[in-house]
Amino acid sequence: MAASQLFNSLLCNPNTPISPPPHHQLRRTTIKCTTTSPPSSSTFNTPSVPPRQPLNLFSAKYVPFNSISSNTPTSESYSLDEVVYRSSSGGLLDVQHDVAALKQFDAHYWKSLFDSRVGKTTWPYGSGVWSKKEWVLPEIDSDDIVSAFEGNTNLFWAERFGKKYLEMNDLWVKHCGISHTGSFKDLGMTVLVSQVNKLRKMKSSTPLVGVGCASTGDTSAALSAYCAAANIPSIVFLPANKISMAQLVQPIANGAFVLSIDTDFDGCMRLIREVTSELPIYLANSLNSLRLEGQKTAAIEILQQFDWEVPDWVIVPGGNLGNIYAFYKGFKMCQELGLVDEIPRLVCAQAANANPLYLYYKSGWNEFHPSKASKTFASAIQIGDPVSIDRAVFALKNSNGIVEEATEEELMDAMALADSTGMFICPHTGVALTALIKLRKSGIIRPTDRTVVVSTAHGLKFTQCKIDYHSKEIKDMACRFANTPVQVKDDFGAIMDVLNNYLDTRAS
Ligand SMILES: Cc1ncc(COP(=O)(O)O)c(C=O)c1O
Ligand SMILES: N[C@@H](CCOP(=O)(O)O)C(=O)O
């Protein structure tokens, strides 16, 4: 029997009893803020119980991204209630917060406020994203928020992987994929869909009829789930035969209108941009800077989980390149508001088969060429023309950052090694771990450096490539760390022979 058949034979048994659903239900307690007077002194400090803030003290707006990156004041800005994705010159936008208003509260205030909300069910602050509402979307009414209590994900001490393979004892994996739809996209999507929910309730001459995205599988999963929860139509453009089965079934099950298009992700992205400029369908890709407001909370959460100690390195796999900027923005905001003194060095890790940022970095940031991405096991980052290229370059330049790449064999081996130490990561996390391995080998990351690898999706979305690897059925790949199941007949003696053999090998 071939190894893959053996895997199939081990798959699900229809007679296995289904365990009852867990008891626990999130209780939605709608707690309205009470208006109090604005602070009279320039800063609040050291409250043991954070004081309530006045309503509408904080605000945010869209500004051209280049006004932020070049630090030039601009008169161009847009309300977050406008449907706008590009500046007047066609450049990217960014969400700019009223930092002066936020600074009226000191660092201790924000730390205690954020800490006071962790692990609670109080709506909407039990969400890791909305626990930082004042820094994310300060003006939205809590009743308009669409949340699955995303965020607050495990920051896992990768003790065995770090010590065994890298001689590191301060290696951590931020499991952003252990989330409602199994990826970090939930962090951004709760913000975007909440804003759409609000906009649809407002009177407008052209009401939004739905929300659309191009996707390599995770954005579409998150969009469809949050839209379904709020009863908002979602439309997803997927590159045909280029995403995993688990990712494909997510928007289908959540009732999205799914178009499987005979192109790649970059082709889908071009099409959804054209469609959303013609129809009142709101664009949900990270070109829309609202998404990054949610995603940046993962960075704030990492600092909070380390009790506001700053790690030396944070490694993020990159595709459309919104997330690397979101991490930068989250760290930078904590520095600007005095919660930390510095920010970590960022590493963006790309698959060698889809590496336009890596090539740009290697050219000394001289020449950027969008490319046609080739097939990669890290299918969610098979992107050749990333929309957030300018944001990524800014983030990397301002964090003394590095870009690394991983071949198919390297990323699959890294994933297998990590899994063998008790993780169950996605191939994109394998790309990030490869970057770490290379930077450790070259000595750039030192054994004692506190390093966080961002795991972006749940490994269960990518089981087929793991099966292929452990079956050693990948062309031109040694699959060095494959753990192939052993076929044994139904016989006690045969099983004892196999077991004894196994135990002998382990002992030696
Ligand atoms: C699992 C996974 N990891 C990493 C990424 C890369 O994120 P970004 O597109 O923001 O660079 C994506 C999406 O692109 C993804 O779905
Ligand atoms: N990996 C993404 C690609 C699109 O990225 P986005 O952040 O711009 O939506 C996906 O899952 O679709």
Coordinates of N, CA, C and O in Angstrom, one line a residue, residues 19-162:
S19 N -18.5 14.2 20.0 CA -18.6 14.7 21.4 C -19.5 16.0 21.4 O -19.6 16.7 20.4
P20 N -20.2 16.1 22.5 CA -21.2 17.2 22.6 C -20.5 18.6 22.5 O -19.3 18.7 22.9
P21 N -21.2 19.6 22.0 CA -20.5 20.9 22.0 C -20.2 21.4 23.4 O -20.9 21.1 24.3
P22 N -19.1 22.2 23.5 CA -18.8 22.7 24.8 C -19.9 23.6 25.3 O -20.6 24.2 24.5
H23 N -20.0 23.7 26.6 CA -21.0 24.4 27.3 C -21.0 25.9 27.1 O -22.0 26.5 27.1
H24 N -19.8 26.3 26.9 CA -19.5 27.7 27.1 C -20.1 28.6 26.0 O -19.9 28.3 24.8
Q25 N -20.8 29.6 26.3 CA -21.4 30.5 25.4 C -20.9 31.9 25.7 O -20.9 32.3 26.9
L26 N -20.5 32.7 24.8 CA -20.1 34.0 25.1 C -21.3 34.8 25.4 O -22.3 34.8 24.7
R27 N -21.3 35.5 26.5 CA -22.4 36.3 26.9 C -22.2 37.7 26.4 O -21.1 38.3 26.7
R28 N -23.1 38.3 25.6 CA -22.9 39.6 25.1 C -23.5 40.6 26.1 O -24.7 40.7 26.2
T29 N -22.6 41.3 26.8 CA -23.1 42.3 27.8 C -22.9 43.6 27.2 O -21.7 44.0 27.0
T30 N -23.9 44.3 26.8 CA -23.7 45.6 26.1 C -23.5 46.6 27.2 O -24.5 47.0 27.9
I31 N -22.3 47.0 27.4 CA -22.0 48.0 28.5 C -21.7 49.3 27.8 O -20.7 49.4 27.0
K32 N -22.5 50.3 27.9 CA -22.3 51.6 27.3 C -21.3 52.4 28.2 O -21.4 52.4 29.4
C33 N -20.4 53.2 27.5 CA -19.5 54.1 28.3 C -20.4 55.2 28.8 O -21.3 55.6 28.2
T34 N -20.0 55.7 30.0 CA -20.6 56.8 30.5 C -19.8 58.1 30.2 O -18.6 58.0 30.4
T35 N -20.4 59.1 29.9 CA -19.7 60.3 29.6 C -19.2 61.0 30.9 O -19.9 61.1 31.8
T36 N -17.9 61.3 30.9 CA -17.4 62.0 32.0 C -16.7 63.2 31.4 O -16.5 63.3 30.2
S37 N -16.2 64.1 32.3 CA -15.6 65.3 31.7 C -14.2 65.0 31.2 O -13.5 64.1 31.7
P38 N -13.7 65.8 30.2 CA -12.4 65.5 29.7 C -11.3 65.8 30.8 O -11.6 66.5 31.7
P39 N -10.2 65.1 30.7 CA -9.1 65.3 31.7 C -8.7 66.8 31.7 O -8.6 67.4 30.7
S40 N -8.5 67.3 32.9 CA -8.1 68.8 33.0 C -6.6 68.9 33.0 O -6.1 69.8 32.3
S41 N -5.9 67.9 33.6 CA -4.5 68.1 33.6 C -4.0 67.5 32.3 O -4.7 66.8 31.5
S42 N -2.7 67.7 32.0 CA -2.2 67.2 30.6 C -2.2 65.7 30.5 O -2.4 65.1 29.5
T43 N -1.9 65.0 31.7 CA -2.0 63.5 31.6 C -2.6 63.0 32.8 O -2.5 63.5 33.9
F44 N -3.3 61.8 32.6 CA -3.8 61.0 33.7 C -2.6 60.1 34.1 O -1.9 59.7 33.2
N45 N -2.4 59.8 35.4 CA -1.4 58.9 35.6 C -1.8 57.9 36.7 O -2.7 58.1 37.5
T46 N -1.1 56.8 36.7 CA -1.1 55.7 37.7 C -2.5 55.4 38.3 O -2.6 55.3 39.5
P47 N -3.5 55.2 37.6 CA -4.8 54.7 38.2 C -4.7 53.2 38.5 O -4.1 52.5 37.7
S48 N -5.1 52.8 39.7 CA -5.1 51.4 39.9 C -6.3 50.8 39.2 O -6.2 49.7 38.6
V49 N -7.4 51.5 39.1 CA -8.5 51.1 38.3 C -8.6 52.2 37.2 O -8.7 53.3 37.5
P50 N -8.4 51.8 35.9 CA -8.4 52.8 34.9 C -9.7 53.6 34.9 O -10.8 53.1 35.0
P51 N -9.6 54.9 34.8 CA -10.8 55.8 34.8 C -11.6 55.6 33.5 O -11.0 55.2 32.5
R52 N -12.8 55.9 33.5 CA -13.6 55.9 32.2 C -13.2 57.1 31.4 O -12.9 58.2 32.0
Q53 N -13.2 56.9 30.1 CA -12.8 58.0 29.3 C -14.1 58.7 28.8 O -15.1 58.1 28.6
P54 N -13.9 60.0 28.5 CA -15.1 60.6 27.9 C -15.3 60.1 26.5 O -14.4 59.6 25.8
L55 N -16.6 60.0 26.1 CA -16.9 59.5 24.8 C -16.4 60.5 23.7 O -16.3 61.7 23.9
N56 N -16.0 59.9 22.6 CA -15.6 60.7 21.4 C -14.3 61.6 21.7 O -14.2 62.6 21.1
L57 N -13.6 61.2 22.7 CA -12.3 62.0 23.0 C -11.3 61.7 21.9 O -10.5 62.5 21.5
F58 N -11.4 60.5 21.4 CA -10.4 60.0 20.4 C -11.0 59.9 19.0 O -12.2 59.7 18.9
S59 N -10.1 60.1 18.0 CA -10.6 60.0 16.7 C -9.5 59.6 15.7 O -8.3 59.5 16.1
A60 N -9.9 59.2 14.5 CA -8.9 58.8 13.5 C -9.5 59.1 12.1 O -10.7 59.3 12.0
K61 N -8.6 59.2 11.2 CA -9.0 59.6 9.8 C -8.0 59.0 8.8 O -6.9 58.5 9.2
Y62 N -8.4 58.9 7.5 CA -7.5 58.5 6.5 C -6.6 59.6 6.1 O -7.1 60.7 5.8
V63 N -5.3 59.4 5.9 CA -4.4 60.4 5.3 C -3.6 59.6 4.3 O -3.4 58.4 4.3
P64 N -3.0 60.3 3.3 CA -2.1 59.6 2.3 C -0.9 59.0 3.1 O -0.3 59.6 3.9
F65 N -0.6 57.8 2.7 CA 0.5 57.1 3.3 C 1.8 57.8 3.2 O 2.6 57.9 4.1
N66 N 2.0 58.4 2.0 CA 3.3 59.1 1.8 C 3.4 60.3 2.7 O 4.5 60.8 2.9
S67 N 2.3 60.9 3.2 CA 2.5 62.0 4.1 C 3.1 61.5 5.5 O 3.8 62.2 6.2
I68 N 2.8 60.2 5.8 CA 3.4 59.6 7.0 C 4.8 59.2 6.7 O 5.7 59.4 7.5
S69 N 5.0 58.5 5.6 CA 6.3 58.0 5.3 C 7.4 59.1 5.1 O 8.5 58.9 5.4
S70 N 6.9 60.2 4.5 CA 7.9 61.3 4.3 C 7.8 62.4 5.4 O 8.4 63.4 5.4
N71 N 6.9 62.1 6.4 CA 6.7 63.0 7.5 C 6.4 64.4 7.1 O 6.9 65.4 7.6
T72 N 5.5 64.5 6.1 CA 5.1 65.9 5.6 C 3.7 66.1 5.9 O 2.8 65.2 5.6
P73 N 3.4 67.2 6.6 CA 1.9 67.4 6.9 C 1.1 67.5 5.6 O 1.7 68.0 4.6
T74 N -0.1 67.1 5.7 CA -1.0 67.2 4.5 C -2.3 67.8 4.9 O -2.8 67.6 6.0
S75 N -3.0 68.4 4.0 CA -4.3 68.9 4.3 C -5.3 67.8 3.7 O -6.5 67.9 4.0
E76 N -4.8 66.8 3.0 CA -5.7 65.8 2.5 C -6.0 64.7 3.5 O -5.1 64.1 4.1
S77 N -7.3 64.6 3.8 CA -7.7 63.6 4.8 C -9.2 63.2 4.5 O -9.9 64.0 3.8
Y78 N -9.6 62.0 4.9 CA -10.9 61.6 4.7 C -11.4 61.0 6.0 O -10.7 60.3 6.8
S79 N -12.7 61.1 6.2 CA -13.4 60.5 7.3 C -13.4 58.9 7.1 O -13.5 58.5 6.0
L80 N -13.3 58.2 8.2 CA -13.3 56.7 8.1 C -14.7 56.3 7.6 O -14.9 55.1 7.2
D81 N -15.7 57.2 7.6 CA -17.0 56.8 7.1 C -17.1 57.0 5.6 O -18.2 56.7 5.0
E82 N -16.0 57.5 4.9 CA -16.1 57.6 3.5 C -15.6 56.3 2.9 O -14.8 55.5 3.5
V83 N -16.0 56.0 1.7 CA -15.5 54.8 1.0 C -14.4 55.2 0.1 O -14.6 55.7 -1.0
V84 N -13.2 55.1 0.6 CA -12.0 55.5 -0.2 C -10.8 54.6 0.1 O -10.6 54.3 1.3
Y85 N -10.1 54.2 -0.9 CA -9.0 53.3 -0.7 C -7.7 53.9 -1.1 O -6.6 53.4 -0.8
R86 N -7.7 55.0 -1.9 CA -6.5 55.6 -2.5 C -6.5 57.1 -2.3 O -7.6 57.7 -2.2
S87 N -5.3 57.6 -2.2 CA -5.2 59.1 -2.1 C -5.5 59.8 -3.4 O -5.6 59.1 -4.4
S88 N -5.6 61.1 -3.4 CA -5.9 61.8 -4.7 C -4.8 61.5 -5.8 O -5.1 61.6 -6.9
S89 N -3.6 61.2 -5.3 CA -2.5 60.9 -6.3 C -2.5 59.5 -6.6 O -1.5 59.0 -7.3
G90 N -3.4 58.7 -6.1 CA -3.4 57.2 -6.4 C -2.6 56.4 -5.5 O -2.5 55.2 -5.7
G91 N -2.0 57.0 -4.5 CA -1.1 56.3 -3.5 C -2.0 55.6 -2.4 O -3.2 55.7 -2.4
L92 N -1.3 54.9 -1.6 CA -1.9 54.2 -0.5 C -2.4 55.2 0.6 O -1.9 56.3 0.7
L93 N -3.4 54.8 1.4 CA -3.8 55.6 2.5 C -3.3 54.9 3.8 O -2.9 53.8 3.8
D94 N -3.4 55.7 4.9 CA -3.2 55.1 6.2 C -4.2 55.7 7.2 O -4.7 56.8 6.9
V95 N -4.4 55.0 8.3 CA -5.3 55.5 9.3 C -4.4 56.3 10.3 O -3.5 55.7 10.8
Q96 N -4.8 57.5 10.5 CA -4.0 58.4 11.4 C -4.8 58.7 12.6 O -5.9 59.2 12.5
H97 N -4.3 58.3 13.8 CA -5.0 58.6 15.1 C -4.6 60.0 15.6 O -3.6 60.5 15.3
D98 N -5.5 60.5 16.4 CA -5.2 61.8 17.1 C -4.3 61.4 18.3 O -4.8 61.2 19.4
V99 N -3.0 61.4 18.0 CA -2.1 61.0 19.0 C -2.1 61.9 20.2 O -1.9 61.5 21.4
A100 N -2.3 63.2 19.9 CA -2.3 64.2 21.0 C -3.4 63.9 22.0 O -3.2 63.9 23.2
A101 N -4.5 63.4 21.5 CA -5.6 63.1 22.4 C -5.3 61.8 23.2 O -5.5 61.7 24.4
L102 N -4.7 60.8 22.5 CA -4.3 59.6 23.2 C -3.2 59.9 24.3 O -3.1 59.3 25.3
K103 N -2.3 60.9 24.0 CA -1.2 61.2 24.9 C -1.7 61.9 26.2 O -1.0 62.1 27.1
Q104 N -3.0 62.3 26.2 CA -3.5 62.9 27.5 C -3.6 61.8 28.6 O -3.7 62.1 29.7
F105 N -3.5 60.6 28.2 CA -3.4 59.5 29.1 C -2.0 58.9 29.1 O -1.5 58.6 28.0
D106 N -1.4 58.7 30.3 CA 0.0 58.2 30.2 C 0.1 56.7 30.0 O -0.9 56.0 29.9
A107 N 1.3 56.2 29.8 CA 1.5 54.8 29.5 C 0.9 53.9 30.5 O 0.4 52.8 30.2
H108 N 1.1 54.3 31.8 CA 0.6 53.4 32.8 C -1.0 53.2 32.7 O -1.5 52.1 32.9
Y109 N -1.6 54.3 32.3 CA -3.1 54.2 32.1 C -3.4 53.2 31.0 O -4.3 52.3 31.2
W110 N -2.7 53.3 29.9 CA -3.1 52.4 28.8 C -2.7 50.9 29.1 O -3.5 50.0 28.8
K111 N -1.6 50.7 29.8 CA -1.2 49.4 30.2 C -2.3 48.8 31.1 O -2.8 47.6 30.9
S112 N -2.7 49.6 32.1 CA -3.7 49.0 33.0 C -5.0 48.8 32.4 O -5.8 47.8 32.7
L113 N -5.4 49.7 31.5 CA -6.7 49.6 30.8 C -6.7 48.3 29.9 O -7.6 47.5 30.0
F114 N -5.6 48.1 29.2 CA -5.6 46.9 28.3 C -5.5 45.6 29.1 O -6.2 44.7 28.8
D115 N -4.7 45.7 30.2 CA -4.6 44.5 31.0 C -6.0 44.1 31.7 O -6.3 43.0 31.8
S116 N -6.7 45.2 32.1 CA -8.0 45.0 32.8 C -9.0 44.3 31.9 O -10.0 43.8 32.4
R117 N -8.8 44.3 30.6 CA -9.8 43.8 29.7 C -9.6 42.3 29.2 O -10.4 41.7 28.7
V118 N -8.4 41.8 29.5 CA -8.0 40.5 29.0 C -8.8 39.4 29.8 O -9.0 39.5 31.0
G119 N -9.4 38.5 29.0 CA -10.0 37.3 29.6 C -11.4 37.6 30.1 O -12.0 36.8 30.8
K120 N -12.0 38.8 29.7 CA -13.4 39.1 30.2 C -14.3 38.9 29.0 O -14.0 38.9 27.9
T121 N -15.6 38.9 29.4 CA -16.6 38.7 28.3 C -17.3 40.1 28.0 O -18.3 40.1 27.3
T122 N -16.9 41.1 28.7 CA -17.6 42.4 28.5 C -17.5 42.9 27.0 O -16.4 43.0 26.5
W123 N -18.6 43.1 26.4 CA -18.7 43.5 25.0 C -18.1 44.9 24.8 O -18.6 45.8 25.5
P124 N -17.3 45.1 23.8 CA -16.6 44.2 22.9 C -15.2 43.9 23.4 O -14.4 43.4 22.7
Y125 N -14.8 44.3 24.6 CA -13.4 44.4 25.1 C -12.8 43.0 25.3 O -11.6 42.9 25.4
G126 N -13.6 41.9 25.3 CA -13.1 40.6 25.5 C -12.3 40.2 24.2 O -11.5 39.2 24.3
S127 N -12.5 40.9 23.1 CA -11.7 40.6 21.9 C -10.3 41.2 22.1 O -10.2 42.4 22.6
G128 N -9.3 40.5 21.6 CA -8.0 41.1 21.7 C -7.8 42.4 20.9 O -7.0 43.3 21.2
V129 N -8.6 42.5 19.8 CA -8.6 43.7 19.0 C -9.3 44.8 19.7 O -8.8 45.9 19.9
W130 N -10.5 44.5 20.2 CA -11.4 45.6 20.7 C -11.0 46.0 22.1 O -11.4 47.0 22.7
S131 N -10.1 45.1 22.7 CA -9.5 45.5 24.0 C -8.7 46.8 23.9 O -8.3 47.5 24.8
K132 N -8.3 47.1 22.6 CA -7.5 48.2 22.3 C -8.3 49.2 21.4 O -7.8 49.9 20.5
K133 N -9.6 49.2 21.6 CA -10.6 50.0 20.7 C -10.2 51.4 20.5 O -10.2 51.9 19.4
E134 N -9.7 52.1 21.6 CA -9.4 53.5 21.5 C -8.2 53.7 20.5 O -8.1 54.8 20.0
W135 N -7.4 52.7 20.3 CA -6.3 52.8 19.4 C -6.6 52.3 18.0 O -5.7 52.2 17.1
V136 N -7.8 51.7 17.8 CA -8.1 51.0 16.6 C -9.2 51.7 15.8 O -8.9 52.2 14.7
L137 N -10.4 51.8 16.3 CA -11.5 52.4 15.7 C -12.3 53.1 16.8 O -13.3 52.7 17.2
P138 N -11.7 54.3 17.3 CA -12.3 54.9 18.5 C -13.7 55.3 18.4 O -14.4 55.4 19.5
E139 N -14.2 55.7 17.2 CA -15.5 56.3 17.2 C -16.6 55.4 16.9 O -17.8 55.8 16.9
I140 N -16.4 54.1 16.7 CA -17.5 53.2 16.4 C -18.3 52.9 17.7 O -17.7 52.7 18.8
D141 N -19.6 52.8 17.5 CA -20.4 52.4 18.7 C -20.3 50.9 18.9 O -20.2 50.1 17.9
S142 N -20.2 50.5 20.1 CA -19.9 49.1 20.5 C -21.0 48.2 19.9 O -20.8 47.0 19.5
D143 N -22.2 48.8 19.7 CA -23.3 47.9 19.2 C -23.1 47.6 17.7 O -23.8 46.7 17.1
D144 N -22.3 48.4 17.0 CA -22.1 48.1 15.6 C -20.9 47.1 15.4 O -20.7 46.7 14.2
I145 N -20.2 46.8 16.4 CA -19.1 45.9 16.3 C -19.5 44.5 16.0 O -20.4 43.9 16.6
V146 N -18.8 43.9 15.0 CA -19.0 42.5 14.7 C -17.7 41.7 15.1 O -16.6 41.9 14.5
S147 N -17.8 40.9 16.1 CA -16.6 40.3 16.7 C -16.8 38.9 17.1 O -17.9 38.5 17.5
A148 N -15.8 38.1 16.9 CA -15.8 36.7 17.4 C -14.8 36.5 18.6 O -14.3 35.4 18.8
F149 N -14.5 37.6 19.2 CA -13.6 37.7 20.3 C -12.2 37.1 19.8 O -11.6 36.2 20.4
E150 N -11.8 37.6 18.7 CA -10.5 37.3 18.1 C -9.3 37.9 18.9 O -9.5 38.7 19.7
G151 N -8.1 37.4 18.5 CA -7.0 37.9 19.2 C -6.7 37.2 20.5 O -7.3 36.1 20.8
N152 N -5.9 37.8 21.4 CA -5.5 37.2 22.7 C -5.0 35.8 22.4 O -5.3 34.8 23.1
T153 N -4.2 35.7 21.3 CA -3.7 34.3 20.9 C -2.4 34.0 21.7 O -1.7 34.8 22.3
N154 N -2.2 32.7 21.7 CA -1.1 32.1 22.5 C 0.3 32.6 22.0 O 0.6 32.5 20.8
L155 N 1.1 33.1 23.0 CA 2.5 33.3 22.7 C 3.3 32.2 23.3 O 3.5 32.1 24.5
F156 N 3.6 31.3 22.4 CA 4.1 29.9 22.8 C 5.6 29.9 23.0 O 6.3 30.4 22.0
W157 N 6.1 29.5 24.1 CA 7.6 29.4 24.3 C 8.0 28.1 23.5 O 7.7 27.0 23.9
A158 N 8.7 28.3 22.4 CA 9.2 27.2 21.6 C 10.4 26.6 22.2 O 11.5 26.6 21.5
E159 N 10.3 26.1 23.4 CA 11.5 25.7 24.1 C 12.3 24.6 23.4 O 13.5 24.7 23.1
R160 N 11.6 23.6 23.0 CA 12.3 22.4 22.5 C 12.9 22.7 21.1 O 14.1 22.4 20.8
F161 N 12.1 23.4 20.2 CA 12.6 23.7 18.9 C 13.8 24.7 19.0 O 14.8 24.5 18.4
G162 N 13.7 25.7 19.9 CA 14.8 26.6 20.1 C 16.0 26.0 20.6 O 17.1 26.2 20.0

